[in-house]
Coordinates of C-alpha atoms and ligand atoms in Angstrom, one line a residue:
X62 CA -2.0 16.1 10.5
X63 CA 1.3 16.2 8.4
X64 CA 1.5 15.4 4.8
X65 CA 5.0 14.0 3.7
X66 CA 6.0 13.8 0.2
X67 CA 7.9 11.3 -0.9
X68 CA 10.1 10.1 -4.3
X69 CA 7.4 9.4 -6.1
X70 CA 5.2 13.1 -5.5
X71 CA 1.8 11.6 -5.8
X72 CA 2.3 8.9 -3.3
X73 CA 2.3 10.9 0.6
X74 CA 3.1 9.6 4.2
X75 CA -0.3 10.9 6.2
X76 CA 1.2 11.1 9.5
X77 CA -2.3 11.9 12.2
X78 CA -2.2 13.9 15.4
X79 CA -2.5 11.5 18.1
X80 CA -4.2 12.4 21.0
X81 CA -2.8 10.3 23.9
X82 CA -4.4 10.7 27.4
X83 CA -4.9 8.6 30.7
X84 CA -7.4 6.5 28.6
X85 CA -5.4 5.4 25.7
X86 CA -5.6 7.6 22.3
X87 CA -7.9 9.0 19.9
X88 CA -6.6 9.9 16.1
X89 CA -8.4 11.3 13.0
X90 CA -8.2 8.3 10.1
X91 CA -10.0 10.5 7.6
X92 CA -10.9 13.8 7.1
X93 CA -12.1 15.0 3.1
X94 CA -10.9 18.4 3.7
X95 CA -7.9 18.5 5.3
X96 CA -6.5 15.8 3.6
X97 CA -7.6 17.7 0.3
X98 CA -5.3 20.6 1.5
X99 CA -2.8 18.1 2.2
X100 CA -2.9 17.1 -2.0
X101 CA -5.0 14.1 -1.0
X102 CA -8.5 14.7 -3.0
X103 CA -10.4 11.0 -2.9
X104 CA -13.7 9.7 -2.7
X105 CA -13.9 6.2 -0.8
X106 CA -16.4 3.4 -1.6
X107 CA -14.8 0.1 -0.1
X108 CA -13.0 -0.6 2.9
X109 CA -10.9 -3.3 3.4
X110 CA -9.2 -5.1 6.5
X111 CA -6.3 -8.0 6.4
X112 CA -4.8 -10.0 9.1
X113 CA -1.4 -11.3 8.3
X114 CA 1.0 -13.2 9.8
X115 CA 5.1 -12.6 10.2
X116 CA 6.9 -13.4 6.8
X117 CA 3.7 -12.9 5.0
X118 CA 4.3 -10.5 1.7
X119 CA 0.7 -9.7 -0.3
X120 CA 1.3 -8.0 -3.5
X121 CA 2.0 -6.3 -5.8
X122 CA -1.3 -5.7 -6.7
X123 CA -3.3 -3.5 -8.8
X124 CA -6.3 -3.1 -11.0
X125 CA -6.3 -2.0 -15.0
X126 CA -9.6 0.0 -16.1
X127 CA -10.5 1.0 -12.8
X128 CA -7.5 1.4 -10.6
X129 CA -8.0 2.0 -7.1
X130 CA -6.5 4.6 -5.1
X131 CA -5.8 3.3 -1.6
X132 CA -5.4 4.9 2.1
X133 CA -3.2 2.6 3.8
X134 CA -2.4 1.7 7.7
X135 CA -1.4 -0.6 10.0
X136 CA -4.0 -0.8 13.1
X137 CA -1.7 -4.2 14.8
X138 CA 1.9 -4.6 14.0
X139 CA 4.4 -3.4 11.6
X140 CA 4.8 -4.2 7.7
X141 CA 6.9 -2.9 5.2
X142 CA 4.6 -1.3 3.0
X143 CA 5.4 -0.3 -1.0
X144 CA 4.2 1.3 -3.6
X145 CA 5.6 1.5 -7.5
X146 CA 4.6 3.7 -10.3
X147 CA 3.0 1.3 -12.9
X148 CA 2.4 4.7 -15.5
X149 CA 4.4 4.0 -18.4
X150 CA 4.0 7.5 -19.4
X151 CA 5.8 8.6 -16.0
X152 CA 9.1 9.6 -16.0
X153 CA 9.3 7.3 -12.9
X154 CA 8.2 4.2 -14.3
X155 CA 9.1 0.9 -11.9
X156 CA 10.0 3.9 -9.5
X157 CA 9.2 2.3 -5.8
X158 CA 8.7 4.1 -2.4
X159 CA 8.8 2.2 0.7
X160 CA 8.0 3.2 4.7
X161 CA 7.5 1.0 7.4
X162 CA 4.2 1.6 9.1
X163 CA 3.0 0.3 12.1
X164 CA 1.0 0.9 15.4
X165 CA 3.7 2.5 16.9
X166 CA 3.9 5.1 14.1
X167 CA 0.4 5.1 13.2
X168 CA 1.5 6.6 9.6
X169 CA -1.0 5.8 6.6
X170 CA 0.1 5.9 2.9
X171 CA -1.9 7.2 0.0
X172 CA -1.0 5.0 -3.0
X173 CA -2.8 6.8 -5.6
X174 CA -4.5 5.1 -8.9
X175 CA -1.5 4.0 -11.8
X176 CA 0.8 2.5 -8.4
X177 CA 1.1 -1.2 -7.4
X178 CA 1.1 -2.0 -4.1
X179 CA 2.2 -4.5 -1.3
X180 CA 3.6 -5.2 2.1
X181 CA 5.6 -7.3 3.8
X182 CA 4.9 -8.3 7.5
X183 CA 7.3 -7.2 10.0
X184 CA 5.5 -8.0 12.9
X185 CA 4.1 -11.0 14.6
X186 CA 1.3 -10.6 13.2
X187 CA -0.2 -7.7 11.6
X188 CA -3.7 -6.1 11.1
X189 CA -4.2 -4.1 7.6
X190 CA -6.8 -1.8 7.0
X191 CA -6.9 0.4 3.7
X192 CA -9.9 2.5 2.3
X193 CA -10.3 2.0 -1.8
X194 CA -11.4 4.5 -4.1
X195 CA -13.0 1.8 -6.5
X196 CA -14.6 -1.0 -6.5
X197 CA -12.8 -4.4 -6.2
X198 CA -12.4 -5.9 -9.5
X199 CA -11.0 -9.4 -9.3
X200 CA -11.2 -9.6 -13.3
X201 CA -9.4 -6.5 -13.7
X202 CA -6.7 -7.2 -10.9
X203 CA -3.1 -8.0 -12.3
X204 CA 0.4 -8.5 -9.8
X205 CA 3.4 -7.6 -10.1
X206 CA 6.2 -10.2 -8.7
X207 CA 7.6 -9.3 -5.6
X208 CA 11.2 -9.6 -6.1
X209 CA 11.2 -8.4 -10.1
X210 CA 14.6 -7.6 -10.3
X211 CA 14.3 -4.7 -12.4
X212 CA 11.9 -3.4 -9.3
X213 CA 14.9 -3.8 -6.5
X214 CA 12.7 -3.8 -4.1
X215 CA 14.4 -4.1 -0.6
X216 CA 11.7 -5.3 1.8
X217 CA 13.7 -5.7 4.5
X218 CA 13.3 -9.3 4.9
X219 CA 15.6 -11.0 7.3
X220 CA 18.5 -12.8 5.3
X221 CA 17.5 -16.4 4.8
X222 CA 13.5 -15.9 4.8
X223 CA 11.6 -16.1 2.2
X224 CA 8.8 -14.1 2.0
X225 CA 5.2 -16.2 2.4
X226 CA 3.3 -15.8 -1.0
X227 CA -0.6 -16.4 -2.4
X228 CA -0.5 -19.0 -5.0
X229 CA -1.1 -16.0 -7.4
X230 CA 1.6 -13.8 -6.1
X231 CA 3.7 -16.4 -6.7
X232 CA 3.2 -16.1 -10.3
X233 CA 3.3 -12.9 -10.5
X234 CA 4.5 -11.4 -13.9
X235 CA 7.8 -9.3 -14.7
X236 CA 7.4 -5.6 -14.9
X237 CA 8.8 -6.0 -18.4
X238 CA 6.1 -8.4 -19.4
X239 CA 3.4 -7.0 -17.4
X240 CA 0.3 -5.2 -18.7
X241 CA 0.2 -2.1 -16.6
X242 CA -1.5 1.9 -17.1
X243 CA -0.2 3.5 -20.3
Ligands
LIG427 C1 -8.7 -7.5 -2.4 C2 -10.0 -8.2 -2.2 C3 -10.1 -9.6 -2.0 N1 -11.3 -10.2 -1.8 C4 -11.3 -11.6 -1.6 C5 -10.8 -12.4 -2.7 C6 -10.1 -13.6 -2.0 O1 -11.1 -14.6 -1.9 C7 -9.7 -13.1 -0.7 C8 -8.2 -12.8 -0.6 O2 -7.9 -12.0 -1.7 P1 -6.4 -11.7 -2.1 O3 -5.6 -12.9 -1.9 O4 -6.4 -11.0 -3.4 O5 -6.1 -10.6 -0.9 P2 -4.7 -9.8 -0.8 O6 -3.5 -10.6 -1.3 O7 -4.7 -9.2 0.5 O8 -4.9 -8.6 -1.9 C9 -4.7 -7.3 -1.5 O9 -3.4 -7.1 -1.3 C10 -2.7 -6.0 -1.7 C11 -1.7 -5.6 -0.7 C12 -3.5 -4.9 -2.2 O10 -3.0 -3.7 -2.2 C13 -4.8 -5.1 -2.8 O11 -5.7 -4.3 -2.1 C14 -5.3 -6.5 -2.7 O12 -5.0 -7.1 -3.9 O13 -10.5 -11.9 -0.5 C15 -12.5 -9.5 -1.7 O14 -13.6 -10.0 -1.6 N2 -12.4 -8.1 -1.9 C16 -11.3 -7.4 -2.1 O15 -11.3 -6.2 -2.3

């Protein structure tokens, strides 16, 4: 089990030992001590799963008052997977990190509480599964828009696709407008 830092330090690329054998593959998803060696110290109460098709982008999304930290995979497919530091405090404010994971790679991503995050689907279809460290708040949930261009977020769509939204993604607010963590 490898714990990769990234731009942003508090978000980390989880990347599991895989045993492979004549049967097919077995893999630790979660494990509260080593990944508390690995700078990863969280406490899970939801789990959540999402089935996407290709083209489909979900996000950015996150909760005020009770953010949610969030232990990200890909168990079908491959997405395009982000997350931004939404702290105005931080000196990387509208900072983003972005990795590809996918079944092939079977890398997860912590995106800890004060991030937005979202993912774009690389893949024919993909399956998303993501532990939470609080509860879902649909009062408390705000978005981001996708393509803010102070964000610069390169999703690695395909030139000439457009991205499939939610109604509410599509109205997603500008960084610059939006009400985030202080
Ligand atoms: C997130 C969530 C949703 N729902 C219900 C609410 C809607 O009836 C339906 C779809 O919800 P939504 O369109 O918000 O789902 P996503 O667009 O996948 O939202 C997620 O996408 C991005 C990538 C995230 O990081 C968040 O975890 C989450 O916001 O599931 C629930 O019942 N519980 C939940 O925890």
């Amino acid at each position: 089990m490898r714990f990769l830092p990234t731009v942003l330090p508090e978000v980390v690329v989880v990347e599991p030992d895989v045993f492979g054998d004549a049967r097919g593959f077995f893999l630790e998803t979660w494990h509260a001590s080593k990944f508390r060696e690995g700078g990863i110290d969280a406490e899970f109460v939801q789990d959540n799963h999402s089935r996407s098709r290709q083209g489909i982008l979900r996000g950015l999304h996150y909760q005020l008052e009770r953010p949610q930290g969030k232990l990200v995979r890909v168990v079908t497919g491959r997405v395009f997977d982000v997350a931004v530091d939404l702290r105005r405090s931080s000196p990387r404010f509208g900072q983003w990190f972005g990795i590809e994971l996918s079944d092939e790679n079977q890398r997860m991503l912590w995106v800890p509480p004060g991030f937005g995050h979202g993912f774009y689907v690389l893949s024919e279809k993909a399956d998303f599964v993501y532990k939470c460290t609080e509860f879902y708040a649909p009062e408390l949930e705000r978005c981001i828009r996708w393509n803010d261009p102070d964000l610069g977020i390169d999703w690695f769509i395909p030139t000439h696709a457009t991205p499939l939204v939610s109604a509410k993604d599509a109205e997603g607010a500008r960084l610059r407008e939006a009400e985030v963590y202080p």
